[in-house]
Amino acid sequence: MLTRRGVVGGALAGSLLGSPLAAALQTDRRRPGFDIASPGDAITPIFVDAADLPGVRRAAADLAADIGRVTGTDARIVHDPRALPDRVILVGALGTSPLIDHLVAAGKVAVHDIRGKWEAFLIQTVANPMPGVKEALVIVGSDKRGTIYGVYDVSRMIGVSPWYWWADVPVVRQSRLRIANGRYVQDSPAVKYRGIFLNDEAPCLSGWTAKTFGGMNAAFYGRLFELLLRLRANYLWPAMWNNAFAVDDPANAPLAEDYGIVMGTSHHEPMMKAHKEWTDHRQHYGNGEWNYATNAPAIRDFFREGIDRNAHNEVIVTVGMRGDGDVALESSGSLQSDVTLLEGVITDQRRIIAEGMGRPAEQVPQVWVLFTEVYKYYDAGLELPDDVTIMFADDNVGNLRRLPLPSERGRSGGFGIYFHMDMHGGPFSYQWINSNPLPKIWEQMNLAHRYGANEIWIANVGDLKPLELPIEFFLAMAWRPSDVGKDKIAGWTHAWAERQFGPEHAAEIAMLAARYAKYNAWRKPEQLKPDSYSLENYREAERVCDAWRELERRADAVNETLRSDQRDAFYQLVLYPVRACSNLTQMYVAAARNARFAEQGRASTSAEADEVRRRFHRDHDLRDYYNHTMAGGKWDHMMDQTHIGYFDWYPPGTDIMPPVAEIDLDPANGFGVAVDGSARSWPGYYLPPELPILDSLTREKTFIEVFPRGAGPAPVTVTADQPWVVIEEGKAFGVSTRDRRFWVDIDWNAVKTGRSEATITVEGHQTVTVRLTALRASAQQEREARGASGGLTGAFSLAAARFDRSVAARGVRCEPIPDYGQGDAAMSVFPVDAEPFTDTANAPRLEYDVFLGESGPYHIDLVTAPTLEVYPGRHLAVAVGFDDAAPVAQAVFTPTTRAAQDFLGEQHAANTAANARTMRFTLPVDAPGRHVLKVFMQDPTIVVQKIIVHKSALARSYFGPPAWASGGRAGS
Amino acid sequence: MLTRRGVVGGALAGSLLGSPLAAALQTDRRRPGFDIASPGDAITPIFVDAADLPGVRRAAADLAADIGRVTGTDARIVHDPRALPDRVILVGALGTSPLIDHLVAAGKVAVHDIRGKWEAFLIQTVANPMPGVKEALVIVGSDKRGTIYGVYDVSRMIGVSPWYWWADVPVVRQSRLRIANGRYVQDSPAVKYRGIFLNDEAPCLSGWTAKTFGGMNAAFYGRLFELLLRLRANYLWPAMWNNAFAVDDPANAPLAEDYGIVMGTSHHEPMMKAHKEWTDHRQHYGNGEWNYATNAPAIRDFFREGIDRNAHNEVIVTVGMRGDGDVALESSGSLQSDVTLLEGVITDQRRIIAEGMGRPAEQVPQVWVLFTEVYKYYDAGLELPDDVTIMFADDNVGNLRRLPLPSERGRSGGFGIYFHMDMHGGPFSYQWINSNPLPKIWEQMNLAHRYGANEIWIANVGDLKPLELPIEFFLAMAWRPSDVGKDKIAGWTHAWAERQFGPEHAAEIAMLAARYAKYNAWRKPEQLKPDSYSLENYREAERVCDAWRELERRADAVNETLRSDQRDAFYQLVLYPVRACSNLTQMYVAAARNARFAEQGRASTSAEADEVRRRFHRDHDLRDYYNHTMAGGKWDHMMDQTHIGYFDWYPPGTDIMPPVAEIDLDPANGFGVAVDGSARSWPGYYLPPELPILDSLTREKTFIEVFPRGAGPAPVTVTADQPWVVIEEGKAFGVSTRDRRFWVDIDWNAVKTGRSEATITVEGHQTVTVRLTALRASAQQEREARGASGGLTGAFSLAAARFDRSVAARGVRCEPIPDYGQGDAAMSVFPVDAEPFTDTANAPRLEYDVFLGESGPYHIDLVTAPTLEVYPGRHLAVAVGFDDAAPVAQAVFTPTTRAAQDFLGEQHAANTAANARTMRFTLPVDAPGRHVLKVFMQDPTIVVQKIIVHKSALARSYFGPPAWASGGRAGS
């Protein structure tokens, strides 16, 4: 095993974002500091009071073990304050550790800036803290979890990843561990309760826990609690699919209390009772109906049990009621009667809470979750006690549905967010792999933070794995949002990669981890179909495959250079998702080629069918490696989730290979020709083949493909009738080596200004002629177009972030969110809580220099994020205009589109599947030539990804035309 | 070879519909008659004047050969009137045969009832017509074709099918051919010009003619002209796909004139010029543009050539102009300017016609075809000379778009119909096989006839084969519509079958021929998709497959018993289409099972994929037999049309096997359960399995299927927890023998009145429980429901023709069109030209006794034919009501639906693909129980196929729920 020489720091620089110890990392070995370990010396022991809180004692023990993981020797734990060594780590919480309290009282440690705070801590080196002790590293927390977080911050600093066990991240051996002398303070986290929800936990988490722990018992939850604390979380909704946390293992709830984890139950399980407890025993409760209108006394008994058994635990009690299981409440007659019923339910629940907990209800944290249909009760005016936290659920796909209005923000219970990184249900399920790019999480959760929903953040994380990265990011944001501003996401990801794999490959690994999730968010793997990406237009499917292939190549290259002890972690965190998603995308595209090639009569149809089969089986091989080989089979079942062949929101029982077609080949058949921009082939179609028009401003090239249609060879020659046509053979898209591509380009110096026509002739045992048109700009057009986007003809895209000018207004400006969405970045309005601009023309705007080949009406499609209207009553608009013409404003949501965007609505499902919503404007253009396209961002919370400019109907594609600028080729 | 003994008649009784000779068939050998042949005697010779019209002489020669086909010895042709034998057949047209004219003048033959008429003829036995002749059979026509038709009527009578060559129908040998003495008169046909259009003729007809004749030359056309005349047609639009009738073989046009065929050119080819003549030589015509606004003088030259070369031929000149090829005219600016331009075109054309033909234009038959967009010029008021026939084209799928209004009918040129039995184009192509059931042709062409569009009928027949049956029917209707009234279609088909195959199997063969076309019209083969018929609801796909399989079984059985010399004819006329369409349907359904079984994780998924492959290859085997083996390969290429895997209206270049999926089976998997009415399977879905409710009134049964999901066996037991549940094992749908079906029925005597619940348990290595609900009617409900349709719950269908009462009004009544559409018959209003009923409640109506299980609103879906609004300005309405409530009227066409039904519109395409249009009414029902559902047919030309009654959303299916009546099982 390699060990890293030297002191802590340097190598880990930048990897401790969110930790006050980041400041301790400038240390070099000549600078004085506190040695936790030092070559030749005994490992510094840890003192923790034997009477301190169990969670604190346990964390101290973890630190001792972590030091052992790094140095090879565990630190000794000392409980006797009278037998302290001369160098010691002192761990304790204010008020529960007499020694710490004594140090504070003695003025050795100043705690004014953490005392009384929620989960704050202080780490300080202290010389001569007490007689007989020369130096101490004091880790003191304002409370239990503050102390624990402090302890784990030291673990993290010495190189123990929170994921050391949960993702097999190897610990790098070091013999010297030194902290620069100093005082390191961590204030309270931004969000009070930060947690995850284990959900949709079969077949993966269930299968894995059954095999590994014998169930979701304390052995499992202990591992989980430790992870949560190392990730600075404090809150958990436990697994509830046929699981009941409190009764499956009676040790579970006390264990949570010991660790310091605040337990809750999910959005639809009130009063600390799992729904399974109801379904298993409903016959013992009155008439057995989960209906407060008909069975209230029995349901109250049920509620009471949940509260009574948690009387001494730190919990957040879910209040309210949904239907029987995770479904909507059965109506009692009218919306108003339902509201009245629910108000009664909550009143009763609070009485039970107060009785069971032995203190006023307002002293017990409670949450009411507005999920799906529950919004309507709130909107209808349900009166909720001020101390109950109102939790807004997203749309199941990571788009917030609501934020607190200023008028609401005063409530003592505050607001929370229930966010999804995994879904089993509508609008579609995504349970397999990580498809949550961090910029999207940031964009929405930043709104939550800025609009004051900071009481609770909880993320539905499915089986937990393989969502390691977005889980940590979500919790990091909740901890200290300033560490992960939109421009720091890449840096944070880099630091994350460095924590797991060291600095050498951190940049590449961060790129890989960010990019596979980004690609997955173009279209979630479960939502992929053979025709998701266009085969015929813009080489779209080909470009997408190229992107994945390149990502896979780079991931493989990293894997080759990693130490062998890093490969299990790399496989689960990066390599598996990259390979599997690349393979999956290429499998679907091969299925598309199979279908298209069958239509075109290509002999290679069957080769594409074989390719689909090969990739289908490779998917299983990759999964099997994860389950059975990686880490010695430690994670068996964790990748059991089916993900191919969705035909319902419900996951298929078994993966279903995309169906493949066969054709009969007549050996006498000759060849066929397909052309860029068309799905058809020739001979065999009544319209003549015609290539997309080539344009001297956009300088795109085009191609034809020639392929055998029979079993035999089909030699052809490809020639053009004009000298300015440049034909060059390339590689056809697909697995066949017999299919041929011929690139068609123009020698623009050789062609006259204006329109020129040419014919390309494919000659073999038959002849196919393909028409080609070239448009060469005049000298004046070229001058006008210089530096502008667009061309003489055709549709083009503008990457929203590639603006030419950004004009701020009243301190409000359009800024890019790097790496958001389809392109390099997307544009939104900052600050996000700015007041809207009702005066359109004065709104902050983006300007794009464009060259338009024609006059007449143009369509401007703004491709925005599919975010929702989070601010009731606010008009949400954007406007577009050319030059100095009055801009045309359009509200994202009209009463009609609002309905269409509604939760689970078909249009919203389509938008979220594409992670994009398109707004179309149609504007007159009175003359061809150079223009300025202006986008006026009237309201914050809109995110613009790209702008598509076109005159006629767009060719079918997923992304629209590529972005190209005058004089240059489009990137892939 | 078998020979039939005895005289003509008896055996052929009923097979000569449309012939005056039908009356000559009562003959027995003891009754006196004219012997064409008689054992021991020489064959009776045929006299035809050497100077008579060539067509008459040719027909007489055909008769001589036909007599040879029957007797083994050709009749001798005699030209010398002075050397007549004592028994002779005298053939001649009035006015061109001196001998016939002499007989008439001598009073031997009275021709008062045919003279001067169009295509009339007389067949008469005459004793001692002239010195030296003892007896003669005189065949005299009012004109050339009248005579020819008379001659061929004798051929037909002696047993030579018009299809003897064109469908290899064997001629039965007979030694005695006797016609009962008498006078047989044929009046003029109902429709003046009756013809076909060879179209969409590649690859089949083109390939076949190239191989057989070396092209579409006179050798080919001679064969075709003979067929047309034998079928009593007189008009032809020749093949024009890269073919030019007049120039491909200069002998073609004179040959048509010789035969007596009136030539035309298609709807879009004016002035007797093929469009190919333009495309081949456009550079010689002015600027080469097919644009009358820019190139009129040259186009006039082009027109003139077409007329001049036909100066002496009998033609109908197509006038007007469409675009360049079979596409719409390029607009000259506005509709009004286009109308003016077209009026100018026609004026010029008529001047050219008059000059070229040497007689006034009004003496030359002309036709202007309202095809697709051409209607708009007519509707815009284009002024057309009165003598030009206006031809209304259908919608390309056999639905008329327009009929002459009374105000229009006075025009001297009259009206014609352009009808499709084959289409290459929108709304979809159907070029492979016969999908034209005769009742549908009858229903629409009867309108044409009754509304006075009787000047020209022409049918687009694609490659001609395999449309033999509908072609003959269409021409028979045009000849004498009274022979083929709606109640005579089955009889006509029987006679047709008898003519081709003799009486023994005629009934069965007629059934087969009618039924395969009927099934094909449910959904044309080209429009079939795997999911066309529902797998999960009503066992729909299974019933459709059963129907096809039964048809195939019966066709095979007939084939076994036919003489070997009949089998080629049987294969091409019946067996091939039955087998191929049965195979095709079953292939698609197997593909549907493959996809569904994959979703259900059935181990049999791969067996269904193999079944798809097997049937795909069988399709090609059946085709290859037709092309290469049948009739010694005489029809090679005639079945070259691709027909599997349409992905465009344009036929695929090669047949594409429906894609098939694969799944990976875990050998450890157990079994799965699927239930009637659901696509899902268990274990594996979150909602519990539930069977359709069983109802004591409808007495349907239901089923579950149990299937292995792994490679190994999965033994199960299936039990119910209630004694009144009857479980019986049957055969699962699909090819697997390991999948099992368990029928679930109720012992209605053992179950209590009202609702009862039961659970069916499938137990193996896991357990699945299925819920079942039985509803038993009370004694009173049973009494009320007796004889009524419907039940306690669920949707049901009423076959429109199974009415309980039909109430006529003012002599107008609802009558069934037997065998029309989805069921046994459909209902329409007769007479079809009755005046509409604006007073809804007084309209003729149909009454249906129904039993409705619930109160509240019910939906009544009238499933009508997709016929169009043929009568401009007429309100087209139908009304529905329960009991004595005021009926609710609905117009079939509103401005919105009219637009949606428009030519090539998406809704019209869907309706024509389904051969059905659904009109939904929603009516209140105030109490459950027995009701009378009344359908008021306010306007003629509506055809109602079935009525679906339902309260909630209909389950997805093609046909809707089966029709069931109280107390009985639904038929398959």
JSON list of C-alpha atoms in Angstrom, two decimals, chain B residues 478-593:
[
{"chain": "B", "resi": 478, "resn": "ALA", "atom": "CA", "xyz": [-72.20, -0.93, -62.95]},
{"chain": "B", "resi": 479, "resn": "TRP", "atom": "CA", "xyz": [-73.75, -3.34, -65.42]},
{"chain": "B", "resi": 480, "resn": "ARG", "atom": "CA", "xyz": [-77.00, -4.10, -63.65]},
{"chain": "B", "resi": 481, "resn": "PRO", "atom": "CA", "xyz": [-77.23, -2.82, -60.06]},
{"chain": "B", "resi": 482, "resn": "SER", "atom": "CA", "xyz": [-80.47, -4.65, -59.49]},
{"chain": "B", "resi": 483, "resn": "ASP", "atom": "CA", "xyz": [-78.59, -7.94, -59.62]},
{"chain": "B", "resi": 484, "resn": "VAL", "atom": "CA", "xyz": [-76.52, -6.97, -56.63]},
{"chain": "B", "resi": 485, "resn": "GLY", "atom": "CA", "xyz": [-78.88, -5.33, -54.19]},
{"chain": "B", "resi": 486, "resn": "LYS", "atom": "CA", "xyz": [-77.64, -5.38, -50.64]},
{"chain": "B", "resi": 487, "resn": "ASP", "atom": "CA", "xyz": [-79.51, -8.58, -49.91]},
{"chain": "B", "resi": 488, "resn": "LYS", "atom": "CA", "xyz": [-78.12, -10.25, -53.01]},
{"chain": "B", "resi": 489, "resn": "ILE", "atom": "CA", "xyz": [-74.43, -9.74, -52.36]},
{"chain": "B", "resi": 490, "resn": "ALA", "atom": "CA", "xyz": [-74.00, -13.10, -50.71]},
{"chain": "B", "resi": 491, "resn": "GLY", "atom": "CA", "xyz": [-75.90, -14.74, -53.54]},
{"chain": "B", "resi": 492, "resn": "TRP", "atom": "CA", "xyz": [-73.82, -12.94, -56.12]},
{"chain": "B", "resi": 493, "resn": "THR", "atom": "CA", "xyz": [-70.65, -14.05, -54.37]},
{"chain": "B", "resi": 494, "resn": "HIS", "atom": "CA", "xyz": [-71.95, -17.60, -54.29]},
{"chain": "B", "resi": 495, "resn": "ALA", "atom": "CA", "xyz": [-72.62, -17.44, -58.03]},
{"chain": "B", "resi": 496, "resn": "TRP", "atom": "CA", "xyz": [-69.16, -16.03, -58.57]},
{"chain": "B", "resi": 497, "resn": "ALA", "atom": "CA", "xyz": [-67.62, -18.89, -56.61]},
{"chain": "B", "resi": 498, "resn": "GLU", "atom": "CA", "xyz": [-69.71, -21.36, -58.54]},
{"chain": "B", "resi": 499, "resn": "ARG", "atom": "CA", "xyz": [-68.52, -19.92, -61.85]},
{"chain": "B", "resi": 500, "resn": "GLN", "atom": "CA", "xyz": [-64.91, -20.39, -60.82]},
{"chain": "B", "resi": 501, "resn": "PHE", "atom": "CA", "xyz": [-65.09, -23.64, -58.90]},
{"chain": "B", "resi": 502, "resn": "GLY", "atom": "CA", "xyz": [-68.41, -25.33, -59.57]},
{"chain": "B", "resi": 503, "resn": "PRO", "atom": "CA", "xyz": [-71.35, -25.79, -57.28]},
{"chain": "B", "resi": 504, "resn": "GLU", "atom": "CA", "xyz": [-69.98, -28.31, -54.83]},
{"chain": "B", "resi": 505, "resn": "HIS", "atom": "CA", "xyz": [-67.83, -25.94, -52.77]},
{"chain": "B", "resi": 506, "resn": "ALA", "atom": "CA", "xyz": [-69.35, -22.69, -53.95]},
{"chain": "B", "resi": 507, "resn": "ALA", "atom": "CA", "xyz": [-71.02, -21.84, -50.66]},
{"chain": "B", "resi": 508, "resn": "GLU", "atom": "CA", "xyz": [-67.87, -22.45, -48.65]},
{"chain": "B", "resi": 509, "resn": "ILE", "atom": "CA", "xyz": [-65.64, -20.66, -51.13]},
{"chain": "B", "resi": 510, "resn": "ALA", "atom": "CA", "xyz": [-67.98, -17.69, -51.29]},
{"chain": "B", "resi": 511, "resn": "MET", "atom": "CA", "xyz": [-67.87, -17.51, -47.52]},
{"chain": "B", "resi": 512, "resn": "LEU", "atom": "CA", "xyz": [-64.08, -17.67, -47.53]},
{"chain": "B", "resi": 513, "resn": "ALA", "atom": "CA", "xyz": [-63.74, -15.01, -50.22]},
{"chain": "B", "resi": 514, "resn": "ALA", "atom": "CA", "xyz": [-66.16, -12.70, -48.47]},
{"chain": "B", "resi": 515, "resn": "ARG", "atom": "CA", "xyz": [-64.77, -13.23, -45.03]},
{"chain": "B", "resi": 516, "resn": "TYR", "atom": "CA", "xyz": [-61.09, -12.72, -45.62]},
{"chain": "B", "resi": 517, "resn": "ALA", "atom": "CA", "xyz": [-61.87, -9.39, -47.23]},
{"chain": "B", "resi": 518, "resn": "LYS", "atom": "CA", "xyz": [-64.15, -8.52, -44.34]},
{"chain": "B", "resi": 519, "resn": "TYR", "atom": "CA", "xyz": [-61.45, -9.34, -41.79]},
{"chain": "B", "resi": 520, "resn": "ASN", "atom": "CA", "xyz": [-58.93, -7.40, -43.85]},
{"chain": "B", "resi": 521, "resn": "ALA", "atom": "CA", "xyz": [-61.22, -4.40, -43.72]},
{"chain": "B", "resi": 522, "resn": "TRP", "atom": "CA", "xyz": [-61.33, -4.51, -39.92]},
{"chain": "B", "resi": 523, "resn": "ARG", "atom": "CA", "xyz": [-57.84, -3.23, -40.31]},
{"chain": "B", "resi": 524, "resn": "LYS", "atom": "CA", "xyz": [-56.04, -3.35, -43.61]},
{"chain": "B", "resi": 525, "resn": "PRO", "atom": "CA", "xyz": [-52.97, -5.57, -43.50]},
{"chain": "B", "resi": 526, "resn": "GLU", "atom": "CA", "xyz": [-50.67, -2.63, -44.11]},
{"chain": "B", "resi": 527, "resn": "GLN", "atom": "CA", "xyz": [-52.19, -0.87, -41.12]},
{"chain": "B", "resi": 528, "resn": "LEU", "atom": "CA", "xyz": [-51.76, -3.76, -38.72]},
{"chain": "B", "resi": 529, "resn": "LYS", "atom": "CA", "xyz": [-49.46, -3.26, -35.78]},
{"chain": "B", "resi": 530, "resn": "PRO", "atom": "CA", "xyz": [-48.70, -5.64, -32.94]},
{"chain": "B", "resi": 531, "resn": "ASP", "atom": "CA", "xyz": [-51.06, -3.72, -30.70]},
{"chain": "B", "resi": 532, "resn": "SER", "atom": "CA", "xyz": [-53.91, -3.27, -33.17]},
{"chain": "B", "resi": 533, "resn": "TYR", "atom": "CA", "xyz": [-56.01, -5.75, -31.26]},
{"chain": "B", "resi": 534, "resn": "SER", "atom": "CA", "xyz": [-56.06, -5.77, -27.49]},
{"chain": "B", "resi": 535, "resn": "LEU", "atom": "CA", "xyz": [-54.30, -8.61, -25.75]},
{"chain": "B", "resi": 536, "resn": "GLU", "atom": "CA", "xyz": [-55.64, -7.82, -22.33]},
{"chain": "B", "resi": 537, "resn": "ASN", "atom": "CA", "xyz": [-59.25, -6.89, -22.91]},
{"chain": "B", "resi": 538, "resn": "TYR", "atom": "CA", "xyz": [-62.07, -9.12, -24.04]},
{"chain": "B", "resi": 539, "resn": "ARG", "atom": "CA", "xyz": [-59.55, -11.68, -25.33]},
{"chain": "B", "resi": 540, "resn": "GLU", "atom": "CA", "xyz": [-59.75, -9.55, -28.44]},
{"chain": "B", "resi": 541, "resn": "ALA", "atom": "CA", "xyz": [-56.49, -10.51, -30.13]},
{"chain": "B", "resi": 542, "resn": "GLU", "atom": "CA", "xyz": [-57.20, -14.13, -29.28]},
{"chain": "B", "resi": 543, "resn": "ARG", "atom": "CA", "xyz": [-60.67, -13.99, -30.82]},
{"chain": "B", "resi": 544, "resn": "VAL", "atom": "CA", "xyz": [-59.32, -12.33, -33.94]},
{"chain": "B", "resi": 545, "resn": "CYS", "atom": "CA", "xyz": [-56.63, -15.00, -34.25]},
{"chain": "B", "resi": 546, "resn": "ASP", "atom": "CA", "xyz": [-59.21, -17.72, -33.66]},
{"chain": "B", "resi": 547, "resn": "ALA", "atom": "CA", "xyz": [-61.36, -16.28, -36.42]},
{"chain": "B", "resi": 548, "resn": "TRP", "atom": "CA", "xyz": [-58.46, -16.23, -38.84]},
{"chain": "B", "resi": 549, "resn": "ARG", "atom": "CA", "xyz": [-57.28, -19.67, -37.85]},
{"chain": "B", "resi": 550, "resn": "GLU", "atom": "CA", "xyz": [-60.75, -21.07, -38.37]},
{"chain": "B", "resi": 551, "resn": "LEU", "atom": "CA", "xyz": [-60.94, -19.42, -41.76]},
{"chain": "B", "resi": 552, "resn": "GLU", "atom": "CA", "xyz": [-57.58, -20.84, -42.69]},
{"chain": "B", "resi": 553, "resn": "ARG", "atom": "CA", "xyz": [-58.64, -24.29, -41.51]},
{"chain": "B", "resi": 554, "resn": "ARG", "atom": "CA", "xyz": [-61.74, -24.17, -43.68]},
{"chain": "B", "resi": 555, "resn": "ALA", "atom": "CA", "xyz": [-59.80, -22.90, -46.69]},
{"chain": "B", "resi": 556, "resn": "ASP", "atom": "CA", "xyz": [-57.28, -25.70, -46.28]},
{"chain": "B", "resi": 557, "resn": "ALA", "atom": "CA", "xyz": [-60.12, -28.18, -46.05]},
{"chain": "B", "resi": 558, "resn": "VAL", "atom": "CA", "xyz": [-61.65, -26.94, -49.29]},
{"chain": "B", "resi": 559, "resn": "ASN", "atom": "CA", "xyz": [-58.27, -27.04, -50.94]},
{"chain": "B", "resi": 560, "resn": "GLU", "atom": "CA", "xyz": [-57.87, -30.68, -49.99]},
{"chain": "B", "resi": 561, "resn": "THR", "atom": "CA", "xyz": [-61.11, -31.63, -51.71]},
{"chain": "B", "resi": 562, "resn": "LEU", "atom": "CA", "xyz": [-60.67, -29.58, -54.86]},
{"chain": "B", "resi": 563, "resn": "ARG", "atom": "CA", "xyz": [-59.52, -31.16, -58.07]},
{"chain": "B", "resi": 564, "resn": "SER", "atom": "CA", "xyz": [-55.84, -30.60, -58.68]},
{"chain": "B", "resi": 565, "resn": "ASP", "atom": "CA", "xyz": [-56.58, -28.46, -61.76]},
{"chain": "B", "resi": 566, "resn": "GLN", "atom": "CA", "xyz": [-58.57, -26.08, -59.59]},
{"chain": "B", "resi": 567, "resn": "ARG", "atom": "CA", "xyz": [-55.90, -25.49, -57.03]},
{"chain": "B", "resi": 568, "resn": "ASP", "atom": "CA", "xyz": [-53.96, -22.78, -58.82]},
{"chain": "B", "resi": 569, "resn": "ALA", "atom": "CA", "xyz": [-57.12, -20.74, -59.19]},
{"chain": "B", "resi": 570, "resn": "PHE", "atom": "CA", "xyz": [-58.11, -21.47, -55.62]},
{"chain": "B", "resi": 571, "resn": "TYR", "atom": "CA", "xyz": [-54.70, -20.47, -54.33]},
{"chain": "B", "resi": 572, "resn": "GLN", "atom": "CA", "xyz": [-54.71, -17.10, -56.03]},
{"chain": "B", "resi": 573, "resn": "LEU", "atom": "CA", "xyz": [-58.37, -16.27, -55.48]},
{"chain": "B", "resi": 574, "resn": "VAL", "atom": "CA", "xyz": [-58.85, -17.61, -51.97]},
{"chain": "B", "resi": 575, "resn": "LEU", "atom": "CA", "xyz": [-56.21, -19.71, -50.33]},
{"chain": "B", "resi": 576, "resn": "TYR", "atom": "CA", "xyz": [-53.27, -17.35, -50.60]},
{"chain": "B", "resi": 577, "resn": "PRO", "atom": "CA", "xyz": [-55.09, -14.31, -49.23]},
{"chain": "B", "resi": 578, "resn": "VAL", "atom": "CA", "xyz": [-56.65, -16.37, -46.46]},
{"chain": "B", "resi": 579, "resn": "ARG", "atom": "CA", "xyz": [-53.40, -18.01, -45.45]},
{"chain": "B", "resi": 580, "resn": "ALA", "atom": "CA", "xyz": [-51.27, -14.93, -45.87]},
{"chain": "B", "resi": 581, "resn": "CYS", "atom": "CA", "xyz": [-53.60, -12.61, -43.98]},
{"chain": "B", "resi": 582, "resn": "SER", "atom": "CA", "xyz": [-54.20, -15.15, -41.26]},
{"chain": "B", "resi": 583, "resn": "ASN", "atom": "CA", "xyz": [-50.47, -15.63, -40.95]},
{"chain": "B", "resi": 584, "resn": "LEU", "atom": "CA", "xyz": [-49.85, -11.90, -40.96]},
{"chain": "B", "resi": 585, "resn": "THR", "atom": "CA", "xyz": [-52.38, -11.18, -38.25]},
{"chain": "B", "resi": 586, "resn": "GLN", "atom": "CA", "xyz": [-51.04, -13.99, -36.12]},
{"chain": "B", "resi": 587, "resn": "MET", "atom": "CA", "xyz": [-47.50, -12.76, -36.68]},
{"chain": "B", "resi": 588, "resn": "TYR", "atom": "CA", "xyz": [-48.40, -9.31, -35.37]},
{"chain": "B", "resi": 589, "resn": "VAL", "atom": "CA", "xyz": [-50.27, -10.75, -32.43]},
{"chain": "B", "resi": 590, "resn": "ALA", "atom": "CA", "xyz": [-47.29, -12.98, -31.65]},
{"chain": "B", "resi": 591, "resn": "ALA", "atom": "CA", "xyz": [-45.17, -9.82, -31.68]},
{"chain": "B", "resi": 592, "resn": "ALA", "atom": "CA", "xyz": [-47.65, -8.26, -29.26]},
{"chain": "B", "resi": 593, "resn": "ARG", "atom": "CA", "xyz": [-47.41, -11.32, -27.05]}
]
